[in-house]
CSV table of C-alpha atoms and ligand atoms in Angstrom, one decimal:
chain,number,residue,atom,x,y,z
A,6,MET,CA,30.8,20.0,0.4
A,7,ARG,CA,33.4,18.1,-1.5
A,8,VAL,CA,32.8,14.9,-3.5
A,9,GLY,CA,34.9,12.8,-5.8
A,10,VAL,CA,34.5,10.2,-8.5
A,11,LEU,CA,36.8,7.1,-8.5
A,12,ALA,CA,38.6,7.5,-11.8
A,13,LEU,CA,40.6,4.3,-12.2
A,14,GLN,CA,38.4,2.9,-15.0
A,15,GLY,CA,35.0,3.1,-16.5
A,16,ASP,CA,32.7,6.0,-17.3
A,17,PHE,CA,33.7,8.4,-14.5
A,18,GLU,CA,33.5,11.4,-16.9
A,19,ALA,CA,29.7,11.1,-17.3
A,20,HIS,CA,29.4,11.2,-13.4
A,21,LEU,CA,31.6,14.3,-13.3
A,22,ARG,CA,29.3,16.0,-15.8
A,23,VAL,CA,26.2,15.1,-13.9
A,24,LEU,CA,27.6,16.4,-10.6
A,25,GLU,CA,28.8,19.6,-12.3
A,26,ALA,CA,25.3,20.1,-13.6
A,27,GLU,CA,23.9,19.6,-10.1
A,28,GLY,CA,26.1,22.5,-9.0
A,29,VAL,CA,28.8,20.4,-7.1
A,30,PRO,CA,31.9,20.1,-9.2
A,31,ALA,CA,33.6,16.8,-8.2
A,32,ILE,CA,37.3,15.8,-8.4
A,33,ASP,CA,38.5,12.7,-10.1
A,34,VAL,CA,40.1,10.4,-7.6
A,35,ARG,CA,43.0,8.4,-9.0
A,36,ARG,CA,45.1,7.8,-5.9
A,37,THR,CA,44.0,7.0,-2.3
A,38,ALA,CA,45.3,10.4,-1.2
A,39,GLY,CA,42.5,11.9,-3.2
A,40,LEU,CA,40.0,10.7,-0.7
A,41,ARG,CA,41.2,13.1,1.9
A,42,GLY,CA,38.7,15.8,2.8
A,43,LEU,CA,35.9,14.3,0.7
A,44,ASP,CA,32.4,13.9,2.0
A,45,GLY,CA,31.2,11.5,-0.7
A,46,LEU,CA,32.6,9.3,-3.5
A,47,VAL,CA,31.0,7.9,-6.7
A,48,LEU,CA,32.1,4.4,-7.6
A,49,PRO,CA,31.2,4.2,-11.4
A,50,GLY,CA,30.4,1.3,-13.6
A,51,ALA,CA,33.3,-0.5,-15.1
A,52,GLU,CA,34.6,-4.1,-15.3
A,53,SER,CA,34.9,-5.1,-11.7
A,54,THR,CA,37.8,-7.6,-12.1
A,55,THR,CA,39.8,-5.0,-14.0
A,56,LEU,CA,39.0,-2.5,-11.3
A,57,LEU,CA,40.2,-4.9,-8.6
A,58,ASN,CA,43.5,-5.3,-10.6
A,59,LEU,CA,44.0,-1.6,-10.9
A,60,MET,CA,43.4,-1.3,-7.1
A,61,ARG,CA,46.4,-3.5,-6.3
A,62,ASP,CA,48.8,-0.6,-6.6
A,63,GLU,CA,47.7,1.0,-3.4
A,64,PRO,CA,45.8,-0.1,-0.2
A,65,TRP,CA,42.4,0.9,-1.8
A,66,PHE,CA,40.3,-1.5,0.3
A,67,ASP,CA,41.7,-0.2,3.6
A,68,GLU,CA,41.3,3.4,2.6
A,69,LEU,CA,37.8,3.0,1.2
A,70,ARG,CA,36.7,1.2,4.3
A,71,ARG,CA,38.3,3.9,6.4
A,72,PHE,CA,36.5,6.6,4.3
A,73,HIS,CA,33.2,4.9,5.0
A,74,ALA,CA,33.9,4.5,8.7
A,75,GLY,CA,34.8,8.1,8.9
A,76,GLY,CA,31.4,9.2,7.6
A,77,GLY,CA,31.9,9.3,3.8
A,78,ALA,CA,28.9,8.7,1.6
A,79,PHE,CA,28.9,6.4,-1.5
A,80,LEU,CA,27.0,6.4,-4.8
A,81,ALA,CA,27.8,2.9,-6.2
A,82,THR,CA,26.6,2.1,-9.7
A,83,CYS,CA,26.9,-1.3,-11.4
A,84,ALA,CA,30.5,-2.4,-11.0
A,85,GLY,CA,30.6,0.0,-8.0
A,86,ALA,CA,27.6,-1.9,-6.5
A,87,ILE,CA,29.6,-5.1,-6.9
A,88,LEU,CA,32.5,-3.6,-5.2
A,89,VAL,CA,30.6,-2.4,-2.1
A,90,SER,CA,28.5,-5.6,-1.6
A,91,ARG,CA,29.3,-8.1,1.1
A,92,LYS,CA,29.3,-11.2,-1.2
A,93,VAL,CA,29.9,-11.4,-4.9
A,94,ARG,CA,28.9,-14.4,-7.1
A,95,SER,CA,29.7,-15.6,-10.6
A,96,PRO,CA,32.5,-15.7,-9.9
A,97,GLU,CA,33.3,-15.0,-6.3
A,98,GLN,CA,35.7,-12.1,-5.8
A,99,PRO,CA,36.9,-9.8,-3.0
A,100,SER,CA,34.6,-6.8,-2.2
A,101,LEU,CA,34.4,-4.1,0.4
A,102,GLY,CA,31.4,-5.4,2.4
A,103,LEU,CA,29.9,-2.0,3.0
A,104,LEU,CA,26.5,-3.1,1.8
A,105,ASP,CA,24.9,-6.2,3.3
A,106,ALA,CA,24.0,-7.8,0.0
A,107,THR,CA,24.8,-10.8,-2.2
A,108,ILE,CA,25.2,-9.7,-5.8
A,109,GLU,CA,25.6,-11.8,-8.9
A,110,ARG,CA,27.8,-10.4,-11.7
A,111,ASN,CA,26.3,-10.3,-15.2
A,112,GLY,CA,23.1,-11.5,-13.6
A,113,TYR,CA,20.9,-11.0,-16.7
A,114,GLY,CA,23.2,-13.4,-18.7
A,115,ARG,CA,23.3,-13.4,-22.5
A,116,GLN,CA,19.5,-13.3,-23.0
A,117,VAL,CA,19.5,-9.5,-22.2
A,118,ASP,CA,23.0,-8.2,-22.0
A,119,SER,CA,21.9,-4.6,-21.9
A,120,PHE,CA,18.5,-2.9,-21.7
A,121,GLU,CA,16.8,0.2,-20.6
A,122,ALA,CA,14.0,0.4,-18.1
A,123,GLU,CA,12.0,2.9,-16.0
A,124,VAL,CA,12.7,2.5,-12.3
A,125,GLU,CA,10.0,3.9,-10.1
A,126,VAL,CA,11.8,5.7,-7.2
A,127,PRO,CA,9.4,7.3,-4.8
A,128,ALA,CA,12.3,8.7,-2.8
A,129,VAL,CA,13.1,11.1,-5.8
A,130,GLY,CA,9.4,11.6,-6.7
A,131,GLY,CA,9.0,9.4,-9.8
A,132,ALA,CA,10.4,7.2,-12.5
A,133,VAL,CA,14.1,7.3,-13.4
A,134,ARG,CA,15.4,6.1,-16.8
A,135,ALA,CA,18.0,3.5,-16.2
A,136,ALA,CA,20.5,1.8,-18.5
A,137,PHE,CA,21.4,-1.8,-17.4
A,138,ILE,CA,24.7,-2.7,-19.1
A,139,ARG,CA,25.9,-6.2,-18.4
A,140,ALA,CA,24.3,-5.5,-15.1
A,141,PRO,CA,24.6,-7.4,-11.9
A,142,ARG,CA,21.6,-8.6,-9.9
A,143,PHE,CA,21.0,-8.4,-6.1
A,144,ARG,CA,20.3,-11.9,-4.9
A,145,ALA,CA,20.0,-11.4,-1.2
A,146,LEU,CA,19.7,-8.3,1.0
A,147,GLY,CA,20.3,-7.9,4.7
A,148,LYS,CA,17.5,-6.6,7.0
A,149,ARG,CA,19.0,-3.1,7.3
A,150,VAL,CA,19.0,-2.6,3.5
A,151,GLU,CA,16.2,-0.4,2.2
A,152,VAL,CA,14.9,-1.0,-1.3
A,153,LEU,CA,14.3,2.3,-3.1
A,154,GLY,CA,13.6,1.0,-6.6
A,155,ARG,CA,12.6,-2.2,-8.4
A,156,VAL,CA,12.3,-3.5,-12.0
A,157,ALA,CA,9.9,-6.3,-12.5
A,158,GLY,CA,9.6,-6.7,-8.8
A,159,GLU,CA,13.4,-7.1,-8.3
A,160,PRO,CA,15.4,-4.6,-6.2
A,161,VAL,CA,17.8,-2.6,-8.4
A,162,LEU,CA,18.3,0.5,-6.2
A,163,VAL,CA,19.1,0.1,-2.5
A,164,ARG,CA,20.4,2.0,0.4
A,165,GLU,CA,22.1,1.0,3.6
A,166,GLY,CA,23.1,4.0,5.7
A,167,ARG,CA,25.4,6.2,3.7
A,168,VAL,CA,25.7,3.7,0.8
A,169,LEU,CA,23.4,4.2,-2.1
A,170,ALA,CA,23.8,1.4,-4.6
A,171,MET,CA,22.2,0.5,-7.9
A,172,THR,CA,22.7,-2.2,-10.5
A,173,PHE,CA,22.2,0.3,-13.4
A,174,HIS,CA,23.8,3.4,-14.8
A,175,PRO,CA,21.9,6.6,-13.8
A,176,GLU,CA,24.4,9.0,-15.3
A,177,LEU,CA,23.7,8.3,-19.0
A,178,ALA,CA,20.2,9.6,-19.1
A,179,GLY,CA,21.1,13.1,-18.0
A,180,ASP,CA,18.9,12.8,-14.9
A,181,GLY,CA,20.7,14.0,-11.8
A,182,ARG,CA,18.1,13.1,-9.2
A,183,LEU,CA,19.9,10.0,-7.8
A,184,HIS,CA,23.1,12.0,-7.7
A,185,ARG,CA,21.2,14.7,-5.8
A,186,LEU,CA,20.1,12.1,-3.3
A,187,PHE,CA,23.8,11.1,-2.8
A,188,LEU,CA,24.8,14.8,-2.5
A,189,GLU,CA,22.2,15.2,0.3
A,190,GLN,CA,23.7,12.3,2.1
A,191,ALA,CA,27.2,13.6,1.6
A,192,GLY,CA,26.1,17.0,2.9
A,193,GLU,CA,24.6,15.5,6.0
A,194,SER,CA,27.8,13.5,6.6
A,195,ARG,CA,29.7,16.7,6.4
A,196,ARG,CA,27.5,18.5,8.9
A,197,GLU,CA,27.7,15.6,11.3
A,198,ARG,CA,31.4,15.6,11.1
A,199,GLU,CA,31.6,19.3,11.7
A,200,ARG,CA,29.4,18.9,14.7
A,201,ASP,CA,31.7,16.3,16.1
A,202,GLU,CA,34.7,18.5,15.4
A,203,ASP,CA,33.0,21.4,17.3
A,204,GLU,CA,32.3,19.2,20.2
A,205,ARG,CA,35.8,17.9,20.4
A,206,ARG,CA,37.1,21.5,20.3
A,207,ALA,CA,34.7,22.5,23.0
A,208,VAL,CA,35.8,19.7,25.2
A,209,ALA,CA,39.5,20.5,24.6
A,210,SER,CA,39.2,24.2,25.4
B,328,LIG,N1,29.6,-6.7,-15.8
B,328,LIG,C1,30.5,-5.8,-15.1
B,328,LIG,C2,31.1,-6.6,-14.0
B,328,LIG,O1,30.8,-7.6,-13.6
B,328,LIG,C3,29.7,-4.6,-14.6
B,328,LIG,C4,29.1,-3.8,-15.7
B,328,LIG,C5,29.0,-2.3,-15.5
B,328,LIG,O2,29.5,-1.8,-14.5
B,328,LIG,N2,28.3,-1.7,-16.4
B,328,LIG,O3,32.1,-6.1,-13.4
């Protein structure tokens, strides 16, 4: 299995360390060509408007959508979750639309700029320590979006197909369970793709 971390801006190094600790060394992806051959990609926290500016140099939106359509898995955290959502508020800005969600940037406002919380995540067998840093907030979710974790009743960790998205930073607490969940999905994507390959080959021969 091969996975990468988008390394244009933000705390991509912490994600590389967590993945390494999980036994799957990832590559840092700085150009769209780096997506080739990957099964999964981490979209780290950052400043989403700066990220969008940095993405102007290359057709990142097209390539990331193609990566998703081709079976690639995503772990999208914070600014990454903003990037994958269908609709972004405060202010509105372009996004990939790979997750049927409306997300509000800096949704906790000034009253709590940053905080830590325990997120109960039955899918990984317990509570995950989460850092919310100028975090966004999911304001609406489509029917196909599963909620995997909440804080004070609000969804903060969701999944739609191969897209696992969260409004917090899981990489800072040294807990790799959400990364493992992503790696399982990436592994599954890889097996599916290999099966398709085999079928194509069988048909062609
Ligand atoms: N506040 C940032 C934004 O709106 C996201 C913060 C983060 O990724 N930690 O882009």
